[in-house]
Coordinates of N, CA and C in Angstrom, one line a residue:
M257 N 126.9 178.5 59.2 CA 126.0 178.8 60.6 C 125.9 176.9 61.3
G258 N 125.9 176.4 60.1 CA 126.0 175.1 60.2 C 124.5 174.3 60.8
K259 N 124.4 172.7 60.7 CA 123.4 172.3 61.5 C 122.8 172.5 62.9
A260 N 121.6 172.5 63.4 CA 121.5 172.0 64.4 C 122.0 171.1 65.3
K261 N 122.7 170.8 66.6 CA 123.2 169.6 66.6 C 122.3 168.8 67.4
Q262 N 122.2 167.8 67.5 CA 121.2 166.4 67.2 C 121.7 165.3 68.3
G263 N 120.6 164.6 69.2 CA 121.6 163.3 69.3 C 121.3 163.7 71.1
K264 N 121.9 162.4 71.6 CA 122.7 162.5 72.7 C 123.2 163.8 73.5
E265 N 124.4 164.0 72.7 CA 125.3 164.6 72.7 C 124.3 166.3 73.4
S266 N 123.4 166.2 72.9 CA 122.8 167.5 72.8 C 121.6 167.7 74.3
L267 N 121.8 166.5 75.0 CA 120.8 165.9 76.5 C 121.5 166.8 77.9
G268 N 123.3 167.0 77.2 CA 123.8 167.5 78.8 C 123.7 169.0 79.0
P269 N 124.3 169.9 79.9 CA 124.3 170.8 80.3 C 126.0 171.5 79.6
A270 N 125.6 172.8 79.0 CA 126.5 172.9 78.4 C 128.2 173.0 78.9
Q271 N 128.9 172.8 78.2 CA 130.1 173.2 78.8 C 130.7 174.9 78.9
R272 N 131.5 175.3 80.0 CA 132.1 176.1 79.1 C 132.9 176.7 78.7
R273 N 133.1 177.1 77.5 CA 134.2 177.9 76.1 C 134.1 179.2 75.9
G274 N 134.7 179.7 77.3 CA 134.5 181.2 76.8 C 133.5 181.9 77.3
R275 N 133.7 183.0 77.0 CA 132.3 183.5 77.4 C 132.1 184.1 76.4
R276 N 131.8 184.2 75.0 CA 131.6 184.8 73.6 C 130.8 183.9 72.9
K277 N 130.1 182.6 74.1 CA 129.4 181.9 73.5 C 128.3 182.1 73.7
R278 N 126.9 181.2 73.7 CA 125.8 180.9 74.3 C 125.2 179.6 73.6
V279 N 124.5 179.0 74.2 CA 123.8 177.4 73.7 C 122.9 177.9 73.7
V280 N 121.8 177.4 73.3 CA 120.3 177.7 72.8 C 119.6 175.5 72.5
H281 N 118.9 175.5 73.9 CA 118.7 173.5 73.7 C 116.9 173.9 73.6
V282 N 117.1 173.8 72.2 CA 115.0 173.5 71.7 C 114.7 172.1 71.9
F283 N 112.9 172.1 72.4 CA 112.5 170.9 71.9 C 111.6 171.0 71.2
T284 N 111.1 170.7 70.3 CA 110.6 170.8 69.4 C 109.5 169.5 69.1
E285 N 107.8 170.3 69.1 CA 106.7 169.1 69.4 C 107.0 168.6 67.8
G286 N 107.1 169.2 66.4 CA 107.1 168.5 65.5 C 108.6 167.5 64.6
L287 N 108.6 166.5 65.0 CA 110.0 166.0 64.5 C 110.5 166.6 62.9
V288 N 109.6 166.9 62.1 CA 110.5 166.8 60.7 C 110.4 168.7 60.4
T289 N 109.6 169.5 60.8 CA 108.9 170.8 60.3 C 109.4 171.9 61.5
E290 N 109.8 172.1 62.5 CA 110.8 172.6 62.9 C 112.1 172.6 63.3
P291 N 112.7 171.4 62.9 CA 114.0 171.1 63.0 C 114.6 171.8 61.4
S292 N 113.7 172.0 60.7 CA 114.3 171.6 59.3 C 114.3 173.2 59.0
Y293 N 113.3 174.2 59.4 CA 112.9 175.5 59.7 C 114.6 176.0 60.4
I294 N 115.2 175.5 61.4 CA 115.4 176.1 62.3 C 116.8 176.0 61.1
D295 N 117.6 174.7 60.8 CA 118.3 174.4 60.0 C 118.3 176.1 59.0
I296 N 117.4 175.8 58.2 CA 117.5 176.9 57.4 C 118.1 178.6 57.7
I297 N 117.2 179.0 58.4 CA 117.7 180.3 59.5 C 119.1 180.6 60.3
R298 N 119.2 179.2 60.7 CA 120.6 179.5 60.9 C 122.0 179.2 59.9
A299 N 121.9 178.3 58.9 CA 122.6 178.8 57.6 C 122.7 180.2 57.2
C300 N 120.8 180.5 57.1 CA 120.9 181.5 56.2 C 120.9 183.2 56.8
G301 N 120.8 183.0 58.4 CA 120.6 184.2 59.0 C 121.6 185.1 59.6
E302 N 120.9 186.3 59.6 CA 121.7 187.5 60.1 C 121.9 187.7 61.7
P303 N 123.4 187.7 62.3 CA 122.6 187.3 63.5 C 122.9 189.2 64.4
A304 N 122.8 188.9 65.5 CA 122.4 190.5 66.0 C 123.8 190.9 66.5
D305 N 124.7 189.8 67.3 CA 125.7 190.2 67.5 C 126.6 189.4 66.5
P306 N 127.7 189.9 65.8 CA 128.2 188.6 64.9 C 129.6 188.2 66.0
V307 N 130.0 188.5 67.3 CA 131.2 188.3 67.4 C 130.6 186.9 69.0
V308 N 129.2 186.6 68.7 CA 128.7 185.8 69.8 C 128.0 184.5 69.3
T309 N 128.6 183.6 69.3 CA 128.1 182.0 69.0 C 126.9 181.7 69.4
V310 N 126.3 181.8 68.6 CA 125.0 180.7 69.5 C 125.0 179.3 68.7
E311 N 125.4 178.3 70.3 CA 124.9 177.0 69.4 C 123.6 176.6 69.5
V312 N 123.6 175.7 68.7 CA 121.9 175.4 68.7 C 121.9 173.3 69.0
R313 N 121.7 173.4 70.1 CA 121.2 171.6 70.1 C 119.5 171.4 70.3
I314 N 119.0 170.4 69.5 CA 117.9 170.1 69.4 C 117.4 169.2 70.3
A315 N 117.3 169.6 71.2 CA 117.0 168.1 72.4 C 116.4 167.1 72.8
N316 N 115.6 167.4 71.8 CA 114.6 166.4 71.9 C 114.2 165.5 70.4
A317 N 115.6 165.2 69.6 CA 115.9 165.0 68.2 C 115.4 163.6 67.9
S318 N 115.4 162.6 69.4 CA 115.1 161.3 68.6 C 114.3 160.9 69.9
A319 N 113.3 161.6 69.9 CA 112.0 161.3 70.6 C 110.9 160.6 70.3
P320 N 110.2 159.5 70.6 CA 109.2 159.3 70.6 C 107.8 160.4 69.9
G321 N 106.7 160.1 69.4 CA 105.9 160.2 69.5 C 105.3 161.2 70.7
S322 N 105.2 160.2 71.6 CA 104.4 160.2 72.8 C 105.3 161.0 73.7
Q323 N 106.4 161.6 73.7 CA 107.1 162.3 74.6 C 107.3 164.0 73.6
R324 N 106.6 164.2 72.6 CA 106.2 165.3 71.7 C 104.9 166.3 72.2
K325 N 104.5 165.2 73.2 CA 102.9 166.3 73.7 C 103.4 167.6 74.6
P326 N 102.7 168.6 74.6 CA 103.2 170.2 75.3 C 103.6 169.5 76.7
L327 N 102.9 168.8 77.2 CA 103.2 168.8 79.1 C 104.9 168.8 79.2
K328 N 105.0 166.9 78.2 CA 105.9 166.4 78.1 C 107.0 167.3 78.1
L329 N 107.2 167.9 76.6 CA 108.1 168.6 76.1 C 108.6 169.8 77.3
V330 N 107.6 170.0 77.7 CA 107.9 171.3 78.8 C 108.4 170.8 80.6
E331 N 108.0 169.1 80.8 CA 109.0 168.5 82.3 C 110.0 168.6 81.7
A332 N 110.5 168.2 80.6 CA 111.9 167.7 80.0 C 112.4 168.7 79.9
A333 N 111.9 169.7 79.5 CA 112.6 171.0 79.1 C 113.2 172.2 80.8
V334 N 112.0 172.0 81.7 CA 112.7 172.6 83.0 C 113.6 171.3 83.5
G335 N 113.0 170.4 83.8 CA 114.9 169.6 84.4 C 116.3 169.8 83.5
L336 N 116.3 170.0 82.6 CA 117.3 170.4 82.0 C 117.8 171.8 82.0
M337 N 116.5 173.2 82.0 CA 117.3 173.6 82.7 C 117.5 174.3 83.7
S338 N 116.7 173.3 84.3 CA 117.7 173.4 86.2 C 119.2 172.7 85.9
D339 N 119.2 171.5 85.7 CA 120.6 171.1 85.1 C 122.2 172.4 84.5
E340 N 121.1 173.1 83.8 CA 122.2 174.7 83.0 C 122.0 175.2 84.3
Q341 N 121.2 175.4 84.7 CA 121.7 176.6 85.5 C 121.7 176.7 86.5
W342 N 122.2 175.5 87.2 CA 123.3 175.1 87.9 C 124.9 174.8 87.6
A343 N 125.1 174.0 86.5 CA 126.6 174.7 85.4 C 126.8 176.1 85.7
A344 N 125.6 177.0 84.8 CA 126.2 178.7 85.0 C 127.1 179.0 86.0
R345 N 126.0 178.6 86.8 CA 126.6 179.3 88.4 C 127.5 178.8 88.6
K346 N 127.8 177.4 88.7 CA 129.0 176.9 89.3 C 130.1 177.2 88.5
N347 N 129.7 177.3 86.9 CA 131.4 178.0 86.4 C 131.2 179.7 86.2
G348 N 130.9 180.4 86.8 CA 130.3 181.5 87.2 C 130.5 182.2 85.3
L349 N 129.5 182.0 85.0 CA 129.2 182.2 83.7 C 129.0 182.9 84.0
A350 N 128.9 184.4 83.0 CA 128.2 186.2 83.4 C 126.4 185.5 82.5
K351 N 125.4 186.1 82.9 CA 124.4 186.0 82.6 C 123.8 186.0 81.6
E352 N 124.4 186.8 80.8 CA 124.2 187.2 79.2 C 124.8 185.9 78.4
Y353 N 125.3 185.1 79.2 CA 125.8 184.1 78.2 C 125.2 183.0 79.1
W354 N 124.6 182.5 79.2 CA 123.5 181.5 80.3 C 123.0 180.7 79.2
P355 N 122.8 179.5 79.0 CA 122.1 178.8 78.5 C 120.6 178.9 78.3
Q356 N 119.8 179.0 77.2 CA 118.4 179.1 77.2 C 117.6 177.9 76.9
V357 N 117.0 177.6 77.1 CA 115.8 176.7 76.8 C 114.4 176.6 76.4
W358 N 113.9 176.4 75.1 CA 112.8 176.5 74.8 C 112.1 175.7 73.8
V359 N 111.1 175.4 74.4 CA 110.1 174.6 73.6 C 109.4 175.1 72.8
L360 N 109.0 174.5 71.2 CA 108.0 175.0 70.4 C 107.2 173.8 70.4
F361 N 105.8 174.5 70.5 CA 104.6 173.9 70.6 C 103.4 174.5 70.0
D362 N 102.5 173.6 69.8 CA 101.4 174.0 68.6 C 100.0 173.8 70.0
R363 N 99.0 175.2 69.5 CA 97.6 174.5 70.1 C 96.7 173.3 69.6
D364 N 97.0 172.9 68.7 CA 96.4 171.9 68.3 C 94.9 171.0 69.0
E365 N 94.8 170.3 69.1 CA 93.9 169.9 70.2 C 94.6 169.1 71.5
H366 N 95.8 169.6 71.8 CA 96.5 169.2 72.9 C 95.5 170.1 73.7
E367 N 95.8 168.7 74.9 CA 95.1 169.0 76.2 C 96.4 169.7 77.7
G368 N 95.8 170.1 78.8 CA 97.0 171.4 79.1 C 98.0 172.1 78.7
I369 N 97.5 172.3 77.5 CA 98.3 174.1 77.6 C 98.4 174.4 78.6
E370 N 97.3 175.3 79.0 CA 97.8 176.1 80.2 C 98.4 175.5 81.3
T371 N 98.4 174.4 81.6 CA 99.3 173.5 82.7 C 101.0 174.0 81.9
A372 N 101.0 173.7 80.9 CA 102.5 173.5 80.1 C 102.9 175.1 80.0
L373 N 102.2 175.6 80.0 CA 102.5 177.3 79.6 C 103.0 177.9 81.0
K374 N 102.5 177.7 82.1 CA 102.8 177.9 83.2 C 103.9 176.9 83.9
Q375 N 104.4 175.6 84.0 CA 105.6 175.4 83.7 C 106.2 175.9 83.4
A376 N 106.1 176.8 82.0 CA 107.4 176.9 81.5 C 108.1 178.1 82.3
R377 N 107.1 179.0 82.6 CA 107.0 180.3 83.3 C 107.8 179.7 84.4
E378 N 107.6 179.0 85.3 CA 107.8 179.0 86.6 C 109.5 178.5 86.5
G379 N 109.8 177.8 85.5 CA 111.1 176.4 85.0 C 112.2 177.6 84.8
N380 N 111.6 178.7 84.1 CA 112.3 179.6 83.4 C 112.4 179.0 82.1
V381 N 112.0 178.3 81.3 CA 112.1 177.9 79.9 C 110.6 178.5 79.0
K382 N 111.2 179.5 78.2 CA 110.9 180.3 77.2 C 109.9 179.2 76.3
V383 N 109.1 179.5 75.8 CA 108.0 179.2 74.8 C 107.3 179.9 73.1
A384 N 107.4 179.2 73.0 CA 107.2 179.7 70.9 C 106.0 178.5 70.8
F385 N 104.6 179.5 70.8 CA 103.2 179.2 70.7 C 103.1 179.6 69.8
S386 N 102.3 177.9 68.9 CA 101.0 178.6 67.4 C 100.2 178.4 67.4
H387 N 98.9 178.8 67.1 CA 97.5 178.9 67.5 C 97.8 179.0 65.8
P388 N 96.5 177.7 65.2 CA 96.7 176.0 65.8 C 97.8 175.2 65.8
C389 N 98.9 176.1 65.0 CA 100.2 175.2 64.3 C 101.0 176.1 64.2
F390 N 102.7 175.5 63.9 CA 103.3 176.4 63.3 C 103.2 176.5 61.7
E391 N 102.1 176.2 61.1 CA 102.3 176.6 59.5 C 101.8 177.5 59.3
V392 N 101.3 178.4 60.5 CA 100.3 180.3 60.7 C 101.6 180.5 60.7
W393 N 103.1 180.7 60.9 CA 104.3 181.1 61.1 C 104.8 181.1 59.1
R394 N 105.0 180.3 58.7 CA 104.6 179.7 57.7 C 104.5 180.5 56.5
L395 N 102.7 180.4 56.6 CA 102.1 181.5 56.4 C 102.2 183.2 55.9
L396 N 102.4 182.7 56.8 CA 102.5 184.6 57.8 C 104.7 185.4 56.6
H397 N 104.8 184.1 56.1 CA 106.2 184.6 55.3 C 105.6 184.7 54.0
H398 N 104.2 185.1 53.5 CA 104.1 185.1 52.6 C 103.1 185.9 52.3
K399 N 101.7 186.2 53.2 CA 100.5 187.3 53.6 C 100.4 187.4 54.8
P400 N 99.5 188.2 54.7 CA 98.8 188.6 56.0 C 97.7 187.9 56.0
V401 N 97.0 187.3 58.1 CA 96.7 186.2 58.3 C 95.1 186.7 59.1
T402 N 94.2 186.7 58.6 CA 93.3 187.3 59.4 C 92.1 186.4 59.5
G403 N 91.3 186.1 60.2 CA 90.2 185.6 60.7 C 90.8 184.7 61.2
T404 N 90.1 183.6 61.7 CA 90.0 182.5 62.2 C 90.5 181.3 61.3
F405 N 91.1 179.9 62.2 CA 91.2 179.1 61.7 C 89.9 177.6 62.2
G406 N 88.9 178.3 63.4 CA 88.9 177.3 64.4 C 89.4 176.2 64.6
G407 N 90.4 176.3 65.0 CA 91.5 175.3 65.5 C 92.0 174.7 64.4
V408 N 92.4 174.2 63.3 CA 91.9 173.7 62.4 C 93.3 173.1 62.0
C409 N 94.4 172.8 62.0 CA 95.5 173.2 60.9 C 95.7 173.1 59.5
G410 N 94.5 171.6 59.5 CA 94.8 171.5 58.0 C 94.3 172.8 57.0
Q411 N 93.4 173.5 58.1 CA 92.6 175.0 56.8 C 94.1 175.9 56.5
V412 N 95.0 175.6 57.9 CA 96.6 176.4 57.6 C 97.1 176.4 56.5
T413 N 97.8 175.0 56.2 CA 98.1 173.9 55.6 C 97.9 174.8 54.1
T414 N 96.7 174.2 53.9 CA 95.9 174.3 52.3 C 95.9 176.3 51.9
R415 N 95.9 177.0 52.5 CA 96.5 178.6 52.5 C 97.9 179.0 52.2
L416 N 98.7 178.2 52.1 CA 100.5 177.3 52.5 C 100.3 178.1 50.3
P417 N 101.0 178.7 50.1 CA 100.6 179.2 48.4 C 101.8 177.7 47.6
F418 N 102.9 177.5 48.5 CA 103.7 176.4 47.8 C 102.8 174.5 47.7
A419 N 101.9 174.9 48.9 CA 101.0 173.7 48.7 C 100.5 173.3 47.3
R420 N 100.5 173.8 46.7 CA 100.0 173.7 45.1 C 100.5 173.1 44.7
D421 N 102.2 173.3 45.3 CA 103.5 173.4 43.6 C 103.6 171.8 44.5
P422 N 103.6 170.6 43.4 CA 104.0 169.2 43.5 C 104.9 168.9 44.5
K423 N 105.9 169.5 43.6 CA 107.1 169.3 44.1 C 107.7 169.3 45.9
D424 N 106.7 170.9 46.6 CA 106.6 171.1 47.7 C 105.7 169.9 48.8
A425 N 104.5 169.7 47.6 CA 103.9 169.4 48.3 C 103.7 168.0 49.4
A426 N 104.4 167.1 48.1 CA 105.0 165.9 48.7 C 105.2 166.1 49.2
N427 N 106.2 167.2 50.2 CA 106.7 166.7 51.5 C 106.5 167.8 52.1
I428 N 105.5 168.4 52.5 CA 105.2 169.7 53.2 C 105.3 169.5 54.4
K429 N 105.8 168.5 55.3 CA 106.6 169.1 56.4 C 107.8 169.7 56.8
V430 N 108.1 169.1 55.7 CA 109.6 169.7 55.2 C 109.7 171.1 55.1
V431 N 110.4 172.5 55.7 CA 110.5 173.4 55.0 C 112.0 174.1 54.5
L432 N 111.2 174.3 53.1 CA 112.7 174.0 52.6 C 112.8 175.8 52.1
P433 N 114.1 176.6 51.9 CA 114.7 177.5 52.0 C 114.4 178.7 50.6
H434 N 113.8 178.6 50.2 CA 113.5 179.4 49.3 C 111.5 179.6 49.6
Q435 N 110.7 179.3 50.9 CA 110.1 179.0 51.3 C 110.2 180.6 52.3
V436 N 110.9 180.6 52.3 CA 111.5 181.2 54.6 C 112.4 182.2 54.3
T437 N 113.2 182.4 52.7 CA 114.1 183.1 53.4 C 114.2 184.4 52.6
G438 N 114.7 185.2 53.0 CA 114.0 186.8 52.7 C 112.4 187.4 52.9
R439 N 112.1 186.5 53.6 CA 111.0 186.8 54.2 C 110.8 186.8 56.1
F440 N 111.8 187.4 56.6 CA 111.5 187.4 57.9 C 111.0 188.5 58.5
R441 N 111.5 189.5 58.1 CA 111.1 191.0 58.7 C 108.9 191.3 58.3
E442 N 108.9 190.6 56.8 CA 107.6 190.9 56.4 C 106.8 190.2 57.5
A443 N 107.1 189.1 57.9 CA 106.2 187.6 58.8 C 106.1 188.2 60.0
K444 N 107.8 188.4 60.5 CA 107.2 189.2 62.0 C 106.4 190.5 62.1
K445 N 106.3 191.3 60.8 CA 105.5 192.4 61.2 C 104.3 192.1 60.7
R446 N 103.9 190.9 59.9 CA 102.5 190.5 60.2 C 102.1 189.6 60.8
A447 N 103.1 189.3 61.8 CA 103.0 188.0 63.2 C 101.9 189.2 64.3
L448 N 102.7 190.3 64.3 CA 102.3 191.2 65.3 C 101.1 191.9 64.6
Q449 N 100.8 192.2 64.1 CA 99.8 193.4 63.6 C 98.5 191.9 63.5
M450 N 99.3 190.5 63.1 CA 97.8 189.5 63.5 C 97.7 189.2 64.6
N451 N 98.6 189.4 66.2 CA 98.5 189.1 67.2 C 97.5 189.6 67.9
A452 N 97.9 191.4 67.1 CA 97.0 192.4 68.0 C 95.8 192.5 67.5
E453 N 95.3 192.0 67.2 CA 93.6 191.3 66.9 C 93.0 190.9 67.8
H454 N 93.8 190.7 69.0 CA 93.5 189.7 70.1 C 93.7 190.7 71.5
G455 N 92.3 191.3 72.1 CA 92.4 191.9 73.2 C 93.6 190.8 74.4
D456 N 94.1 192.0 74.7 CA 94.9 191.1 76.5 C 93.7 190.5 76.9
H457 N 92.7 190.8 77.0 CA 92.4 190.1 77.8 C 91.6 188.1 77.6
V458 N 91.6 188.2 76.1 CA 91.8 186.7 75.8 C 93.3 185.9 76.1
A459 N 92.6 184.7 76.6 CA 93.7 183.6 76.4 C 94.8 183.6 75.9
L460 N 95.7 183.1 76.1 CA 96.2 183.1 75.0 C 96.2 182.2 74.3
V461 N 95.9 180.6 75.1 CA 94.8 179.3 74.2 C 93.9 179.5 73.3
K462 N 94.1 180.6 73.5 CA 92.0 180.8 72.5 C 92.2 181.6 71.6
R463 N 93.3 182.3 71.2 CA 93.9 183.8 70.4 C 94.1 182.3 69.2
D464 N 93.4 182.9 68.5 CA 93.6 181.8 67.2 C 93.3 183.1 65.8
P465 N 93.9 182.9 65.2 CA 95.4 182.7 64.8 C 96.3 183.3 65.8
Y466 N 97.5 182.7 65.9 CA 98.8 183.2 67.5 C 99.9 182.7 67.1
T467 N 100.7 183.2 66.3 CA 101.9 182.6 66.5 C 103.5 184.0 67.3
N468 N 104.4 183.5 68.2 CA 105.5 184.2 68.4 C 107.0 183.4 68.1
V469 N 106.5 182.8 66.9 CA 108.2 182.1 67.1 C 109.2 183.2 66.5
H470 N 108.4 184.4 65.8 CA 109.7 185.5 65.7 C 110.5 185.5 67.3
E471 N 110.0 185.7 68.1 CA 110.7 185.4 69.4 C 111.6 184.8 69.8
F472 N 111.3 183.3 69.6 CA 112.5 182.4 69.8 C 113.6 182.7 68.5
V473 N 112.8 183.3 67.0 CA 113.8 183.6 66.2 C 115.3 184.8 66.7
E474 N 114.6 186.2 67.3 CA 115.2 187.0 67.6 C 116.0 186.6 69.0
H475 N 115.0 186.4 69.9 CA 115.4 186.6 70.9 C 116.4 184.6 72.1
G476 N 116.2 183.9 71.2 CA 116.7 182.6 71.2 C 117.4 182.3 70.3
L477 N 117.9 182.4 69.1 CA 119.0 182.1 68.6 C 119.2 183.5 67.2
G478 N 119.1 184.8 68.4 CA 120.1 185.6 67.7 C 120.2 186.2 66.9
I479 N 118.9 186.1 65.8 CA 118.8 186.3 64.4 C 118.1 187.1 64.0
V480 N 118.8 188.9 63.0 CA 117.5 189.7 63.3 C 116.9 189.3 61.6
S481 N 117.8 189.1 60.9 CA 116.6 188.6 59.6 C 116.8 187.4 58.7
Y482 N 117.2 186.6 57.7 CA 117.3 185.8 56.9 C 116.4 185.9 55.9

């Protein structure tokens, strides 16, 4: 399926190139981890509908760290979503092929998470949220996750089985194919079980651990397995 597109070309509205293609713009908090993961599953993933091409564009590939906080990411994503919806309407694009805009970010110790989530909902931007961090999703590819991490991402990272491998640990932020391929269905199942441990009354920002990255994979990228 090829690598996700990056750079300035990813920032503009999607052009209409027929009705069997959908564009998904992705804003990532991480500069390395999430983009490397996306590249792998796009290359290895099984599409839900083989006749529909999903073109992935990393919308903030060159953004500095100061622009990678949740609120900044969502603000940029809402602006892009507005442009994309206008272009889709103008071109008469069928709604099932309208572009999507996703933001992937973590709880960590960020401020304004609830505001970011609210702005995303109001702006038709979809969010893949992990608490305390994306590494929870990586860990679920290998084992069930129970208990709490106290909001500390480092405690998740140390539990990654490949963190003890000198080759993998040398650049732990990079997701490698053997760490995730062939494991999606189990990871999703474990994520659903883990998330279900939190009652509906618990605010999303307080659900530790939590992740819904599987929704991004299925509903954003249109992939059912990898």
